[in-house]
């Protein structure tokens, strides 16, 4: 049977992003990078939990079940249920004129319909007024609102007499969870076909959920605005836009979209092979008449933090770095430092001259390092912010700080993994114990403290606010401690800049160091391999076991080596972190409930923390995941130490 080519709501949204994508979508010959992105997958998991929570408030709701592809059958089942005067349906399906939608929650009372779209996004419901700004724009909410506008359009075609009211059901940042363990009532699991599902206790009722943390936000005004003015594409009416997309998708005709800055992050950007095409390469070769290899040249949008790239690409057709000159940047120099624009110029010039050597402002870096006070303290936090709080008293997306690692570098070169903290006890809000442990650890000396980028400062500011609303006996001391090691962020009620305000190693990198190996990224996951690649000192030192390099570790054995080579290439130390459940038998693995296999990035650490909230997890499995978290966080602070050691090598 030939597959029906229907314009579904996800295809409609994809077309809004770039209409050409309609041609590539769901074709096996075009790979889609989003299909295998673990970070997107973990985000999606939070969405499933919120959807399940939202359904709880409609206990009589009936879900439309069936194979996703069997559109007609799903629509028929919905239609049958809709014969009832009053009903609530989850995933109600509508099919008309080759348009297909499913509605998260449909609440019908006669002809009055509530169309409820559930999102794991958050809002301050008390102060919210409208998503429309003065110019008729809708900012970051545009795609969600267009999604609902499409749903309402299709539903109204099916049932012209219905009075449809549209709502978003969102996590309310003004609401406080009144029960413990709310998040874990909606357990994420993978079905046998590897699709995410949610398991909740059979006996669960609304009463078990405490006070609601989701809010219903009426969006009728916004949907009316889209239907009438189609602000994203005012040349066409909303209906014309849908028909335009539908016609091209149905007939499998590619809509030509000029390439440009919007191609950054295109999910069809893959490496073409004889069996797999890359939609990105197809678009770019077609428009520029260049070979696929030439298309792979570095693009203008890859210049780090370059605001001018959009204009240059979209208006002047300067798509590649080799087309850029100094005149394209507004060059501003800073004495003794690499300014943002100078850094961009260095990146462009090194790229264009095939120069792979790092650029370092040695004198400036030396002066910076000379201002540091030994012993040096390197800290890193692992934190979580989820839509459905883990513990009572917390709000959606409130920061939970569950882990830190602390390395100390002494003036004589000794490096100590000095302390660490990890609290994964289900139902415990860890932040106050976390900050107490951090205080104890950092007050062991008076040396400089280092973080990598803003996260640690943001988190201690969040804990500051949480403490102000707490009854902790040592609140005053903890507040003073936070002030001593941080500065206030923009939304803080008071102003401070601590005498030991954490030094941002990311900023040190940005101010004094550029390595083409990083391709312009200053993230620690890019800077560490670059430093290891350039530094004879690091290569020599870290290819020896821990016991031989004046280093202590709390989580790795004495004979562990952080640096390994493969075919003369250094392996990124994060890639050699031991997998979880190594040497577990199949029988033991079958009894695990976490569905984790490694913790080698921040996203995996978040997922691990969430899974550790499962009360019923065996202590053996719990310990295994904790060990993985501890190793990962230790490596994060050791990575900062390695970058410091590289800089010391450079200035001496
Ligand atoms: S490469 Fe650009 S034009 Fe082509 S599908 Fe992707 S975003 Fe659209």
XYZ file of C-alpha atoms and ligand atoms in Angstrom:
660
model
C 0.000 0.000 0.000
C 1.373 3.418 -0.939
C 2.034 5.560 2.113
C -0.279 8.528 2.528
C 1.615 11.818 2.366
C -0.196 13.843 5.009
C 0.777 17.207 6.424
C 0.991 16.403 10.133
C 1.598 18.991 12.820
C 5.245 18.004 13.204
C 5.773 18.386 9.434
C 3.981 21.717 9.538
C 6.338 22.880 12.301
C 9.353 21.598 10.376
C 8.211 23.533 7.314
C 7.871 26.705 9.376
C 11.498 26.249 10.329
C 12.584 25.766 6.709
C 10.122 24.648 3.998
C 12.827 22.672 2.151
C 12.959 20.241 5.078
C 9.552 18.914 4.027
C 11.279 17.252 1.094
C 13.888 15.469 3.217
C 11.774 14.527 6.179
C 11.141 10.836 6.905
C 12.923 9.681 3.761
C 15.264 6.836 4.584
C 17.935 8.107 2.194
C 18.258 11.388 4.132
C 19.708 10.963 7.605
C 18.244 13.191 10.319
C 20.681 13.961 13.159
C 17.826 14.693 15.562
C 16.752 11.055 15.409
C 19.852 10.001 17.342
C 20.533 12.985 19.587
C 20.701 11.752 23.221
C 20.376 15.274 24.618
C 17.142 15.893 22.705
C 15.977 12.470 23.829
C 16.533 13.356 27.501
C 14.657 16.645 27.008
C 11.799 14.762 25.380
C 11.621 12.487 28.412
C 10.747 15.470 30.653
C 7.972 16.324 28.195
C 6.452 12.855 28.504
C 6.381 13.167 32.292
C 4.579 16.519 32.165
C 2.056 15.148 29.682
C 1.272 12.234 31.980
C 0.896 14.594 34.940
C -1.426 16.828 32.887
C -3.634 13.839 32.056
C -4.097 13.093 35.759
C -6.373 16.151 36.052
C -8.832 14.520 33.632
C -9.420 11.174 35.342
C -12.198 10.221 32.905
C -10.045 10.929 29.868
C -9.771 8.216 27.223
C -6.562 7.798 25.232
C -6.705 7.038 21.520
C -4.388 4.098 21.049
C -3.158 2.452 17.872
C -0.263 2.357 15.446
C 1.072 5.861 14.809
C 1.005 5.379 11.056
C -2.574 4.190 10.862
C -3.997 7.700 10.612
C -7.462 6.754 9.407
C -8.026 4.231 12.165
C -6.923 6.735 14.843
C -9.226 9.400 13.406
C -12.128 6.917 13.202
C -11.702 5.919 16.842
C -11.716 9.615 17.829
C -14.795 10.359 15.767
C -16.666 7.546 17.416
C -15.887 8.856 20.897
C -16.826 12.371 19.874
C -20.416 11.203 19.349
C -20.682 11.523 23.115
C -21.965 14.872 24.381
C -19.307 15.261 27.055
C -15.954 13.574 26.897
C -12.234 14.084 27.401
C -9.867 12.489 24.920
C -6.087 12.213 25.049
C -4.282 12.238 21.705
C -7.536 12.835 19.794
C -6.800 12.351 16.070
C -8.279 14.384 13.218
C -7.798 13.691 9.529
C -9.231 15.886 6.814
C -8.068 16.941 3.338
C -4.688 15.234 3.912
C -4.102 17.226 7.094
C -3.567 15.216 10.270
C -3.249 16.276 13.898
C -3.342 14.774 17.354
C -4.436 16.910 20.286
C -2.790 16.372 23.683
C -6.019 16.868 25.636
C -9.432 17.566 24.144
C -12.207 18.373 26.596
C -15.672 18.394 25.027
C -18.860 19.692 26.579
C -21.430 19.751 23.818
C -20.041 22.090 21.185
C -17.686 23.815 23.580
C -14.204 22.417 23.181
C -11.034 22.992 25.147
C -7.960 22.250 23.022
C -5.119 21.808 25.516
C -1.528 21.583 24.339
C 0.782 20.320 27.099
C 4.356 21.607 27.108
C 7.193 21.120 29.561
C 8.028 24.815 29.231
C 7.603 27.072 32.239
C 5.815 30.318 32.919
C 5.158 32.681 35.814
C 1.421 32.198 35.570
C 0.503 34.858 38.141
C 2.050 37.706 36.205
C 1.505 36.356 32.689
C -0.654 38.492 30.478
C -0.090 37.692 26.807
C 2.538 36.110 24.554
C 2.005 38.884 22.014
C 4.468 41.731 22.131
C 3.821 45.279 20.890
C 4.972 44.457 17.360
C 2.757 41.409 17.031
C 5.701 39.040 17.566
C 5.588 36.117 19.982
C 9.299 35.580 20.707
C 10.330 32.096 21.738
C 6.704 30.949 21.921
C 6.061 31.376 18.186
C 6.482 27.756 17.120
C 4.315 26.432 20.006
C 1.560 28.901 19.189
C 1.687 28.107 15.463
C 1.445 24.445 16.378
C -1.829 25.095 18.241
C -3.048 27.402 15.456
C -2.584 24.490 13.034
C -4.436 22.119 15.358
C -7.357 24.485 15.744
C -7.505 25.042 11.964
C -7.742 21.297 11.276
C -10.263 20.666 14.064
C -12.456 23.495 12.853
C -12.408 22.055 9.312
C -13.662 18.778 10.749
C -16.258 20.372 13.034
C -17.211 23.862 11.770
C -19.832 24.303 14.520
C -17.455 23.798 17.402
C -16.477 26.701 19.637
C -12.825 25.903 20.255
C -10.910 27.538 23.047
C -7.128 27.031 23.041
C -4.884 26.664 26.065
C -1.293 25.853 26.836
C -0.766 23.681 29.911
C 2.634 24.717 31.300
C 4.805 24.230 34.371
C 3.993 27.113 36.688
C 7.084 28.647 38.274
C 4.837 30.360 40.821
C 3.532 27.019 42.111
C 5.209 25.020 44.867
C 5.149 21.227 45.027
C 3.368 20.172 48.201
C 4.377 16.490 48.097
C 7.702 14.703 48.024
C 8.749 12.535 45.081
C 6.265 13.987 42.590
C 8.686 13.592 39.706
C 9.261 9.934 40.360
C 5.583 9.098 40.297
C 6.000 9.362 36.527
C 8.825 6.988 35.813
C 10.522 7.191 32.455
C 11.109 3.908 30.743
C 11.949 2.600 27.318
C 9.506 0.260 25.636
C 10.672 -2.808 23.777
C 10.802 -0.743 20.553
C 13.105 1.756 22.369
C 10.405 4.425 22.558
C 10.009 6.439 25.721
C 7.083 5.564 27.932
C 5.921 6.562 31.413
C 4.989 4.163 34.183
C 2.922 5.468 37.085
C 1.478 3.626 40.091
C -1.920 2.069 39.283
C -3.483 3.501 42.416
C -2.318 7.082 41.793
C -5.019 9.759 42.213
C -5.094 13.567 42.025
C -4.977 13.724 45.822
C -1.542 12.095 45.751
C -0.232 14.957 43.597
C -0.775 17.718 46.155
C -1.227 21.268 44.899
C -1.159 21.617 41.093
C 2.118 22.763 39.586
C 0.791 23.125 36.041
C -1.143 26.160 34.820
C -3.668 26.550 31.990
C -2.841 29.597 29.890
C -5.542 30.831 27.535
C -4.075 31.635 24.092
C -7.191 32.476 22.077
C -5.944 35.983 21.330
C -2.608 34.683 20.005
C -4.253 31.987 17.860
C -6.673 34.530 16.407
C -3.705 36.775 15.588
C -1.942 33.918 13.736
C -5.066 32.924 11.828
C -5.746 36.517 10.795
C -2.290 38.001 10.249
C 0.068 35.034 9.840
C 2.911 37.146 11.257
C 5.653 34.671 10.280
C 4.748 34.876 6.606
C 2.407 37.857 5.993
C 2.559 37.405 2.183
C 0.255 34.423 2.532
C -2.821 33.897 4.639
C -2.526 31.156 7.253
C -4.714 28.922 5.091
C -2.643 29.610 1.967
C 0.490 28.732 3.909
C -0.943 25.370 4.945
C -2.097 24.605 1.408
C 1.277 25.608 -0.011
C 3.098 23.221 2.322
C 0.530 20.474 1.789
C 0.653 20.643 -2.006
C 4.457 20.416 -2.123
C 4.630 17.667 0.466
C 1.896 15.622 -1.175
C 3.413 15.893 -4.625
C 6.939 15.449 -3.205
C 8.126 18.722 -4.726
C 11.031 20.448 -3.051
C 10.362 24.010 -1.924
C 13.414 26.063 -2.731
C 14.680 28.064 0.229
C 17.750 30.288 -0.149
C 20.597 28.933 1.977
C 21.851 31.187 4.745
C 22.460 31.606 8.427
C 19.350 29.553 9.237
C 21.155 26.456 7.884
C 23.299 26.433 11.040
C 22.144 23.409 13.003
C 20.095 21.949 10.121
C 19.222 18.396 11.145
C 19.854 17.186 7.592
C 23.522 18.209 7.765
C 25.307 14.868 7.720
C 28.321 13.397 5.975
C 27.153 12.137 2.596
C 27.980 8.507 1.806
C 27.143 6.364 -1.229
C 24.042 5.079 0.583
C 23.029 8.163 2.608
C 22.403 11.635 1.262
C 22.876 14.862 3.168
C 20.015 17.310 2.639
C 22.324 20.142 3.659
C 24.861 19.283 0.976
C 22.086 18.992 -1.573
C 20.781 22.491 -0.767
C 24.204 24.076 -0.747
C 25.637 22.365 -3.855
C 22.478 23.217 -5.770
C 22.591 26.880 -4.895
C 26.337 27.451 -5.049
C 27.253 25.002 -7.761
C 30.196 23.738 -5.727
C 31.449 20.245 -5.014
C 30.438 18.551 -1.757
C 34.018 18.826 -0.517
C 34.033 22.578 -1.024
C 30.738 22.797 0.823
C 32.523 21.359 3.841
C 34.755 24.455 4.136
C 34.244 26.306 7.424
C 31.185 28.511 7.319
C 30.721 32.115 8.362
C 28.333 31.074 11.132
C 31.144 29.048 12.714
C 33.071 32.216 13.604
C 32.789 32.311 17.380
C 30.216 34.641 18.864
C 29.990 36.612 15.593
C 26.785 38.653 15.482
C 27.537 39.947 11.964
C 27.389 36.457 10.435
C 23.645 36.557 9.728
C 23.830 39.749 7.677
C 26.968 38.642 5.822
C 25.424 35.296 4.878
C 21.883 36.379 4.132
C 22.541 39.733 2.477
C 26.068 39.551 1.076
C 26.280 35.836 0.292
C 29.502 35.458 2.253
C 28.840 31.879 3.289
C 32.381 30.705 4.008
C 35.145 31.899 6.289
C 37.520 32.179 3.339
C 35.282 34.929 1.939
C 35.738 37.041 5.071
C 38.292 39.771 5.635
C 39.156 42.080 8.481
C 36.718 44.621 6.989
C 33.819 42.311 7.792
C 34.572 42.567 11.501
C 34.405 45.724 13.559
C 37.839 45.137 14.981
C 38.386 46.499 18.479
C 41.660 45.689 20.201
C 42.300 45.381 23.930
C 45.798 45.808 25.367
C 47.292 42.541 26.642
C 44.151 40.490 25.868
C 42.464 38.935 22.883
C 39.288 40.933 22.320
C 36.197 39.172 20.951
C 36.653 40.646 17.459
C 40.403 39.964 17.452
C 39.672 36.389 18.393
C 37.301 36.148 15.446
C 39.975 37.534 13.131
C 42.531 35.055 14.496
C 40.073 32.217 13.924
C 39.405 33.320 10.328
C 43.077 33.895 9.491
C 44.254 30.612 10.988
C 41.508 28.759 9.168
C 42.268 30.413 5.860
C 46.040 29.949 6.174
C 45.749 26.350 7.337
C 47.634 27.405 10.456
C 47.046 24.891 13.239
C 49.235 26.539 15.888
C 47.613 28.071 18.972
C 47.658 31.821 19.542
C 48.506 32.792 23.116
C 48.896 36.258 24.640
C 51.760 35.073 26.818
C 52.498 38.297 28.673
C 48.859 38.937 29.524
C 48.394 35.315 30.603
C 51.514 35.510 32.790
C 50.226 38.655 34.511
C 46.865 37.001 35.040
C 48.409 33.867 36.560
C 50.707 35.950 38.766
C 47.629 37.509 40.361
C 46.363 34.124 41.566
C 46.796 33.070 45.178
C 47.985 29.530 46.018
C 46.740 26.970 46.751
C 44.438 27.050 43.744
C 40.967 25.541 44.096
C 39.121 24.135 41.081
C 35.441 23.393 41.516
C 32.672 22.061 39.334
C 28.976 21.455 40.087
C 26.450 19.001 38.723
C 22.925 20.330 39.005
C 19.454 19.574 37.790
C 16.374 21.688 37.009
C 13.293 19.702 36.074
C 9.691 20.620 35.277
C 8.235 18.328 37.961
C 10.075 18.880 41.269
C 11.727 15.972 43.048
C 10.935 17.322 46.514
C 8.218 19.118 48.448
C 8.568 22.894 48.723
C 10.296 23.327 45.365
C 8.990 24.966 42.195
C 9.187 23.746 38.584
C 12.654 24.193 37.107
C 14.132 25.210 40.449
C 17.864 24.486 40.628
C 18.940 21.373 42.524
C 22.670 21.178 43.262
C 23.480 17.559 43.979
C 27.206 17.188 43.351
C 30.543 18.977 43.341
C 34.169 18.072 42.941
C 37.114 20.054 44.318
C 40.741 19.770 43.217
C 43.550 21.712 44.885
C 46.828 22.628 43.183
C 49.572 23.491 45.674
C 52.421 25.852 44.918
C 54.920 22.966 44.994
C 53.046 21.238 42.137
C 51.154 18.653 44.185
C 47.623 18.074 42.973
C 45.032 16.725 45.328
C 41.505 15.631 44.643
C 40.606 17.304 47.890
C 36.906 16.719 48.360
C 33.659 15.831 46.683
C 29.977 15.847 47.505
C 27.160 13.765 46.118
C 23.657 13.574 47.519
C 21.278 11.368 45.619
C 19.011 10.311 48.464
C 15.454 10.127 47.122
C 13.197 12.847 48.511
C 16.015 14.996 49.918
C 16.547 18.552 48.696
C 20.345 18.628 48.703
C 21.160 22.319 48.173
C 21.732 23.409 51.773
C 23.913 20.425 52.629
C 25.701 20.955 49.340
C 26.576 24.568 50.172
C 27.629 23.577 53.713
C 29.979 20.950 52.298
C 31.334 23.417 49.756
C 31.918 25.974 52.498
C 33.828 23.464 54.585
C 35.897 22.411 51.614
C 36.790 25.882 50.326
C 37.426 27.304 53.791
C 40.279 24.845 54.221
C 42.516 27.484 52.633
C 42.448 31.079 51.380
C 43.596 30.462 47.816
C 41.941 31.502 44.566
C 38.879 29.575 43.437
C 38.185 28.657 39.816
C 35.006 27.793 37.999
C 34.519 27.149 34.287
C 31.982 29.669 32.938
C 28.939 31.123 34.706
C 27.181 28.022 35.966
C 28.749 27.818 39.444
C 28.115 31.519 40.091
C 24.502 31.167 38.897
C 23.934 28.180 41.161
C 25.292 29.744 44.347
C 23.089 32.776 43.596
C 20.089 30.443 43.282
C 20.986 28.815 46.613
C 21.332 32.290 48.137
C 17.683 32.986 47.240
C 16.569 29.567 48.479
C 18.318 30.207 51.806
C 16.526 33.533 52.212
C 13.257 31.579 52.138
C 14.468 28.829 54.435
C 14.656 28.178 58.162
C 18.144 26.691 58.123
C 19.863 27.355 61.478
C 23.076 28.544 59.796
C 21.446 30.671 57.086
C 23.444 33.805 57.925
C 26.796 32.006 57.793
C 25.916 30.332 54.513
C 24.764 33.604 52.962
C 28.030 35.254 54.003
C 29.995 32.364 52.534
C 28.146 32.607 49.208
C 28.814 36.327 49.070
C 32.499 35.739 49.745
C 33.016 33.416 46.752
C 30.673 34.940 44.159
C 29.125 38.072 42.759
C 25.426 38.775 42.464
C 23.659 37.961 39.217
C 21.341 40.418 37.455
C 18.113 39.275 39.116
C 19.434 39.361 42.682
C 17.846 41.661 45.243
C 21.202 42.731 46.710
C 24.595 43.560 45.253
C 27.916 41.992 46.179
C 31.288 41.019 44.837
C 33.157 38.628 47.128
C 36.777 38.973 48.172
C 37.318 35.415 46.849
C 34.930 35.790 43.924
C 35.494 32.699 41.771
C 37.826 33.264 38.810
C 36.292 32.147 35.549
C 38.794 29.894 33.767
C 36.591 30.099 30.655
C 37.251 33.843 30.602
C 40.979 33.258 31.026
C 40.844 30.951 28.003
C 38.841 33.513 26.046
C 41.109 36.423 26.955
C 44.483 34.830 26.284
C 44.240 31.642 24.230
C 42.942 30.572 20.870
C 43.620 27.130 19.428
C 42.295 26.267 15.939
C 41.768 22.729 17.252
C 38.767 24.052 19.207
C 37.143 25.378 16.000
C 36.213 28.506 17.931
C 34.442 26.778 20.827
C 35.518 27.719 24.360
C 33.653 24.884 26.025
C 35.826 22.784 28.313
C 35.010 19.707 26.226
C 36.726 21.456 23.250
C 39.512 23.255 25.116
C 40.757 20.172 27.006
C 41.504 18.062 23.876
C 43.124 21.128 22.269
C 45.408 21.657 25.285
C 46.269 17.957 25.409
C 47.049 17.999 21.722
C 49.475 20.934 22.041
C 51.113 20.210 25.359
C 54.140 17.942 25.569
C 53.983 18.380 29.338
C 50.406 17.106 29.649
C 51.011 14.264 27.209
C 54.040 13.094 29.128
C 52.510 13.485 32.574
C 49.069 12.036 32.031
C 50.185 9.032 30.034
C 51.606 7.776 33.341
C 49.510 6.180 36.078
C 48.112 8.349 38.873
C 50.545 6.976 41.448
C 53.542 8.282 39.471
C 52.439 11.875 38.850
C 52.054 13.540 42.232
C 48.282 13.385 41.983
C 45.642 11.944 44.274
C 42.254 10.676 43.228
C 39.186 9.711 45.187
C 37.601 7.619 42.461
C 40.216 6.233 40.100
C 42.655 3.463 41.077
C 46.347 4.250 41.494
C 47.250 2.516 38.259
C 44.693 4.441 36.182
C 46.032 6.497 33.269
C 44.012 9.471 32.038
C 45.667 9.722 28.644
C 45.628 7.009 26.046
C 46.625 7.084 22.385
C 44.965 5.396 19.445
C 46.609 5.490 16.007
C 48.852 8.318 17.213
C 45.845 10.376 18.264
C 45.103 11.336 21.843
C 41.844 9.883 23.065
C 39.690 12.415 24.847
C 39.826 11.439 28.578
C 36.009 11.632 28.770
C 35.890 8.811 26.221
C 37.873 6.454 28.448
C 35.658 6.811 31.499
C 34.757 3.232 32.393
C 31.210 2.213 31.339
C 28.614 1.486 34.021
C 27.759 -2.098 34.937
C 30.984 -3.399 33.434
C 31.310 -7.103 34.213
C 27.697 -7.414 35.354
C 26.050 -10.620 34.249
C 23.007 -10.589 31.943
C 20.939 -11.745 34.862
C 22.111 -8.834 37.035
C 21.568 -6.375 34.210
C 18.017 -7.565 33.769
C 17.264 -6.479 37.318
C 18.481 -2.904 36.813
C 15.910 -0.143 36.367
C 18.062 2.841 35.405
C 18.586 1.992 31.706
C 21.919 3.838 31.846
C 25.163 2.583 30.376
C 27.627 5.446 30.845
C 28.028 8.892 32.377
C 30.377 10.832 30.120
C 28.579 14.148 29.673
C 26.517 16.641 31.665
C 23.222 15.450 30.129
C 23.868 11.868 31.251
C 24.693 13.120 34.777
C 21.282 14.825 34.948
C 19.500 11.707 33.790
C 21.488 9.654 36.323
C 20.430 11.951 39.164
C 16.776 11.659 38.162
C 17.017 7.867 38.037
C 18.654 7.768 41.463
C 15.453 9.232 42.852
C 13.743 5.876 42.227
C 13.064 4.525 45.697
C 13.005 0.937 44.552
C 16.456 0.898 42.959
C 18.720 -1.755 44.468
C 21.671 -0.493 46.491
C 24.046 -2.317 44.149
C 22.712 -0.464 41.112
C 22.604 2.793 43.070
C 26.257 2.424 44.044
C 27.291 1.705 40.491
C 25.635 4.899 39.204
C 27.081 6.936 42.066
C 30.548 5.680 41.218
C 29.996 6.767 37.607
C 28.872 10.242 38.706
C 31.824 10.665 41.035
C 34.322 9.725 38.335
C 32.695 12.047 35.820
C 32.697 15.060 38.152
C 36.284 14.386 39.268
C 37.348 14.417 35.648
C 35.602 17.771 35.163
C 37.749 19.463 37.805
C 40.849 17.574 36.708
C 40.211 18.910 33.175
C 40.362 22.445 34.606
C 43.601 21.571 36.383
C 45.071 20.241 33.126
C 44.223 23.491 31.329
C 45.904 25.399 34.156
C 48.985 23.178 33.871
C 49.123 23.781 30.132
C 49.038 27.536 30.696
C 51.859 27.204 33.254
C 53.899 25.298 30.661
C 53.283 28.064 28.122
C 54.330 30.983 30.329
C 57.459 29.333 31.701
S 20.319 23.200 4.445
Fe 19.323 25.134 4.850
S 17.906 25.399 3.176
Fe 18.471 23.244 3.198
S 16.956 22.219 4.458
Fe 18.626 22.737 5.798
S 18.054 24.715 6.651
Fe 16.788 24.414 4.823
